[in-house]
mmCIF file of C-alpha atoms in Angstrom:
data_model
loop_
_atom_site.group_PDB
_atom_site.id
_atom_site.type_symbol
_atom_site.label_atom_id
_atom_site.label_comp_id
_atom_site.label_asym_id
_atom_site.label_seq_id
_atom_site.Cartn_x
_atom_site.Cartn_y
_atom_site.Cartn_z
ATOM 1 C CA MET E 1 41.467 -21.606 -28.413
ATOM 2 C CA SER E 2 37.963 -22.293 -29.593
ATOM 3 C CA GLN E 3 35.431 -24.677 -28.180
ATOM 4 C CA GLN E 4 34.426 -25.576 -31.746
ATOM 5 C CA TYR E 5 37.899 -26.868 -32.584
ATOM 6 C CA ASP E 6 38.179 -28.658 -29.249
ATOM 7 C CA ASN E 7 34.841 -30.349 -29.960
ATOM 8 C CA TYR E 8 35.987 -31.334 -33.452
ATOM 9 C CA LEU E 9 39.228 -32.842 -32.122
ATOM 10 C CA GLU E 10 37.374 -34.788 -29.446
ATOM 11 C CA ALA E 11 34.801 -36.089 -31.931
ATOM 12 C CA HIS E 12 37.447 -36.989 -34.525
ATOM 13 C CA ARG E 13 39.552 -38.932 -32.023
ATOM 14 C CA TYR E 14 36.427 -40.654 -30.743
ATOM 15 C CA ASN E 15 35.469 -41.681 -34.291
ATOM 16 C CA VAL E 16 38.991 -42.929 -35.034
ATOM 17 C CA LYS E 17 38.725 -45.115 -31.920
ATOM 18 C CA LYS E 18 35.239 -46.303 -32.920
ATOM 19 C CA ALA E 19 36.564 -47.280 -36.338
ATOM 20 C CA TYR E 20 39.453 -49.172 -34.763
ATOM 21 C CA GLN E 21 37.179 -50.854 -32.221
ATOM 22 C CA TRP E 22 34.936 -51.990 -35.079
ATOM 23 C CA ILE E 23 37.952 -53.428 -36.891
ATOM 24 C CA ALA E 24 39.170 -55.114 -33.701
ATOM 25 C CA ALA E 25 35.747 -56.686 -33.113
ATOM 26 C CA ASN E 26 35.057 -57.693 -36.710
ATOM 27 C CA LEU E 27 38.504 -58.125 -38.243
ATOM 28 C CA PRO E 28 40.848 -58.997 -35.363
ATOM 29 C CA GLU E 29 43.444 -60.206 -37.869
ATOM 30 C CA CYS E 30 43.872 -56.558 -38.922
ATOM 31 C CA THR E 31 44.859 -55.297 -35.472
ATOM 32 C CA ASP E 32 48.095 -55.381 -33.532
ATOM 33 C CA VAL E 33 49.586 -53.938 -30.345
ATOM 34 C CA LEU E 34 51.345 -51.074 -32.114
ATOM 35 C CA ALA E 35 48.204 -50.043 -34.001
ATOM 36 C CA THR E 36 46.238 -50.072 -30.746
ATOM 37 C CA ARG E 37 48.803 -47.791 -29.096
ATOM 38 C CA ASN E 38 48.780 -45.431 -32.089
ATOM 39 C CA ILE E 39 44.999 -45.133 -31.946
ATOM 40 C CA ASP E 40 45.181 -44.181 -28.268
ATOM 41 C CA PHE E 41 47.465 -41.252 -29.130
ATOM 42 C CA HIS E 42 46.002 -40.337 -32.514
ATOM 43 C CA ASP E 43 46.687 -36.741 -33.644
ATOM 44 C CA CYS E 44 48.132 -35.636 -30.292
ATOM 45 C CA SER E 45 50.363 -33.183 -32.141
ATOM 46 C CA LYS E 46 47.248 -31.163 -33.011
ATOM 47 C CA ASN E 47 47.362 -29.967 -29.400
ATOM 48 C CA ASP E 48 50.792 -28.403 -29.935
ATOM 49 C CA PHE E 49 50.462 -24.639 -30.262
ATOM 50 C CA ASN E 50 52.130 -24.516 -33.674
ATOM 51 C CA GLU E 51 49.428 -26.859 -35.016
ATOM 52 C CA TYR E 52 46.460 -26.028 -32.795
ATOM 53 C CA ALA E 53 46.302 -22.268 -33.320
ATOM 54 C CA PRO E 54 46.665 -22.336 -37.123
ATOM 55 C CA TYR E 55 44.100 -25.160 -37.501
ATOM 56 C CA ASP E 56 41.691 -23.348 -35.207
ATOM 57 C CA SER E 57 42.072 -20.059 -37.092
ATOM 58 C CA TYR E 58 41.790 -21.716 -40.500
ATOM 59 C CA PHE E 59 38.701 -23.818 -39.793
ATOM 60 C CA TYR E 60 36.936 -21.765 -37.107
ATOM 61 C CA GLY E 61 38.293 -18.236 -37.438
ATOM 62 C CA GLU E 62 36.386 -15.326 -38.846
ATOM 63 C CA GLU E 63 38.546 -14.741 -41.912
ATOM 64 C CA LYS E 64 40.953 -16.657 -44.110
ATOM 65 C CA SER E 65 43.585 -14.033 -44.764
ATOM 66 C CA GLN E 66 46.736 -15.069 -46.606
ATOM 67 C CA GLU E 67 48.499 -15.073 -43.231
ATOM 68 C CA VAL E 68 45.951 -17.566 -41.837
ATOM 69 C CA VAL E 69 46.263 -19.783 -44.934
ATOM 70 C CA ASP E 70 50.070 -19.698 -44.809
ATOM 71 C CA ALA E 71 50.081 -20.547 -41.091
ATOM 72 C CA PHE E 72 47.691 -23.444 -41.708
ATOM 73 C CA ASN E 73 49.817 -24.795 -44.570
ATOM 74 C CA TYR E 74 52.877 -24.741 -42.322
ATOM 75 C CA ALA E 75 50.922 -26.451 -39.505
ATOM 76 C CA TRP E 76 49.659 -29.122 -41.939
ATOM 77 C CA LEU E 77 53.240 -29.731 -43.093
ATOM 78 C CA LEU E 78 54.336 -30.109 -39.470
ATOM 79 C CA HIS E 79 51.414 -32.434 -38.800
ATOM 80 C CA ILE E 80 52.094 -34.837 -41.641
ATOM 81 C CA HIS E 81 55.796 -34.943 -40.769
ATOM 82 C CA ARG E 82 55.041 -35.684 -37.102
ATOM 83 C CA ASN E 83 52.395 -38.323 -37.765
ATOM 84 C CA PRO E 84 53.378 -41.391 -39.796
ATOM 85 C CA HIS E 85 49.752 -42.423 -40.293
ATOM 86 C CA HIS E 86 49.652 -39.899 -43.149
ATOM 87 C CA TRP E 87 50.726 -41.276 -46.507
ATOM 88 C CA GLN E 88 52.587 -38.014 -47.245
ATOM 89 C CA TYR E 89 55.014 -38.869 -44.429
ATOM 90 C CA TRP E 90 56.288 -41.764 -46.578
ATOM 91 C CA VAL E 91 57.010 -39.773 -49.736
ATOM 92 C CA LEU E 92 60.713 -39.014 -49.980
ATOM 93 C CA ILE E 93 61.529 -36.049 -52.184
ATOM 94 C CA ASN E 94 65.208 -36.257 -53.050
ATOM 95 C CA ASP E 95 67.571 -33.339 -53.555
ATOM 96 C CA GLU E 96 68.852 -34.757 -56.824
ATOM 97 C CA PRO E 97 66.440 -34.300 -59.749
ATOM 98 C CA GLY E 98 67.459 -37.652 -61.227
ATOM 99 C CA GLU E 99 66.450 -39.461 -58.048
ATOM 100 C CA GLY E 100 62.999 -37.862 -57.926
ATOM 101 C CA GLU E 101 60.448 -39.120 -55.443
ATOM 102 C CA ILE E 102 60.611 -42.441 -53.697
ATOM 103 C CA ILE E 103 57.436 -43.857 -52.213
ATOM 104 C CA LEU E 104 58.364 -45.800 -49.101
ATOM 105 C CA GLU E 105 56.395 -48.717 -47.725
ATOM 106 C CA MET E 106 54.280 -47.872 -44.665
ATOM 107 C CA PRO E 107 54.542 -50.095 -41.591
ATOM 108 C CA TYR E 108 51.338 -52.025 -40.963
ATOM 109 C CA GLN E 109 50.313 -50.221 -37.769
ATOM 110 C CA TYR E 110 50.306 -46.873 -39.583
ATOM 111 C CA ILE E 111 48.265 -48.285 -42.460
ATOM 112 C CA VAL E 112 45.606 -49.382 -39.986
ATOM 113 C CA GLU E 113 45.653 -45.991 -38.259
ATOM 114 C CA MET E 114 45.430 -44.203 -41.630
ATOM 115 C CA ILE E 115 42.362 -46.230 -42.580
ATOM 116 C CA CYS E 116 40.764 -45.465 -39.207
ATOM 117 C CA ASP E 117 41.564 -41.775 -39.735
ATOM 118 C CA TRP E 118 39.861 -41.834 -43.136
ATOM 119 C CA TRP E 119 36.968 -43.911 -41.836
ATOM 120 C CA ALA E 120 36.380 -41.544 -38.896
ATOM 121 C CA PHE E 121 34.758 -39.106 -41.311
ATOM 122 C CA SER E 122 32.290 -41.806 -42.376
ATOM 123 C CA TRP E 123 31.488 -42.460 -38.716
ATOM 124 C CA SER E 124 30.880 -38.750 -38.116
ATOM 125 C CA LYS E 125 28.482 -38.629 -41.093
ATOM 126 C CA GLY E 126 26.660 -41.796 -40.017
ATOM 127 C CA ASP E 127 27.439 -43.496 -43.346
ATOM 128 C CA LEU E 128 30.037 -46.192 -42.776
ATOM 129 C CA THR E 129 30.233 -46.929 -46.508
ATOM 130 C CA GLU E 130 31.322 -43.383 -47.426
ATOM 131 C CA ILE E 131 34.996 -44.379 -47.069
ATOM 132 C CA PHE E 132 34.766 -46.603 -50.157
ATOM 133 C CA LYS E 133 33.540 -43.750 -52.359
ATOM 134 C CA TRP E 134 36.192 -41.448 -50.871
ATOM 135 C CA TYR E 135 38.944 -43.980 -51.575
ATOM 136 C CA GLU E 136 37.764 -44.540 -55.164
ATOM 137 C CA GLU E 137 37.804 -40.783 -55.750
ATOM 138 C CA HIS E 138 41.265 -40.305 -54.213
ATOM 139 C CA LYS E 139 43.178 -43.543 -54.862
ATOM 140 C CA ASP E 140 44.892 -42.334 -58.032
ATOM 141 C CA TYR E 141 46.139 -39.228 -56.214
ATOM 142 C CA LEU E 142 47.416 -41.047 -53.105
ATOM 143 C CA LYS E 143 51.108 -41.814 -53.435
ATOM 144 C CA LEU E 144 51.300 -45.251 -51.865
ATOM 145 C CA HIS E 145 53.943 -47.953 -52.215
ATOM 146 C CA ASN E 146 52.504 -50.913 -54.149
ATOM 147 C CA ASN E 147 52.647 -53.143 -51.053
ATOM 148 C CA THR E 148 51.002 -50.446 -48.935
ATOM 149 C CA ARG E 149 48.248 -49.970 -51.522
ATOM 150 C CA ALA E 150 47.618 -53.732 -51.622
ATOM 151 C CA ILE E 151 47.227 -53.848 -47.832
ATOM 152 C CA VAL E 152 44.963 -50.773 -47.821
ATOM 153 C CA GLU E 153 42.733 -52.282 -50.482
ATOM 154 C CA GLU E 154 42.680 -55.663 -48.751
ATOM 155 C CA ILE E 155 41.595 -54.109 -45.438
ATOM 156 C CA LEU E 156 38.986 -51.938 -47.166
ATOM 157 C CA ALA E 157 37.612 -55.026 -48.950
ATOM 158 C CA LEU E 158 37.409 -56.888 -45.628
ATOM 159 C CA ILE E 159 35.582 -53.959 -44.029
ATOM 160 C CA LYS E 160 33.170 -53.771 -46.945
ATOM 161 C CA SER E 161 32.452 -57.500 -46.766
ATOM 162 C CA LYS E 162 31.616 -57.276 -43.047
ATOM 163 C CA LEU E 163 29.351 -54.235 -43.235
#
């Protein structure tokens, strides 16, 4: 366990909460009880050993051997499958080639948490507008249900208008 990773986790969770508190204060129509609860327990799975140790080694270890990279990739897979605020959680990859991928609609509370997760990095950099550039650069890659994308873009537009 490294103090650096512990500090990162603490700061990230703090910034996710700050983002949500800003939304609650400035856009109360975008909050709900379930989103509030999710924010309080954001990324708790990163404390599980099978996520914590690989993340710590990958980001704060001395070397990135193939073993470290493979362990991190497995931990990241576990993380996105344990945490429905990640858009990847909602991508269903079917066994049958003809069925392909199905992009499922995200429940509202996870959309809000996902935005706060993204926005936390802007808070850590001290540039609250950075999220808009990040979203523009990534939006074509993000596999979001059309309704989910519309809600994401609506909330981002509301944030932008209030900043």
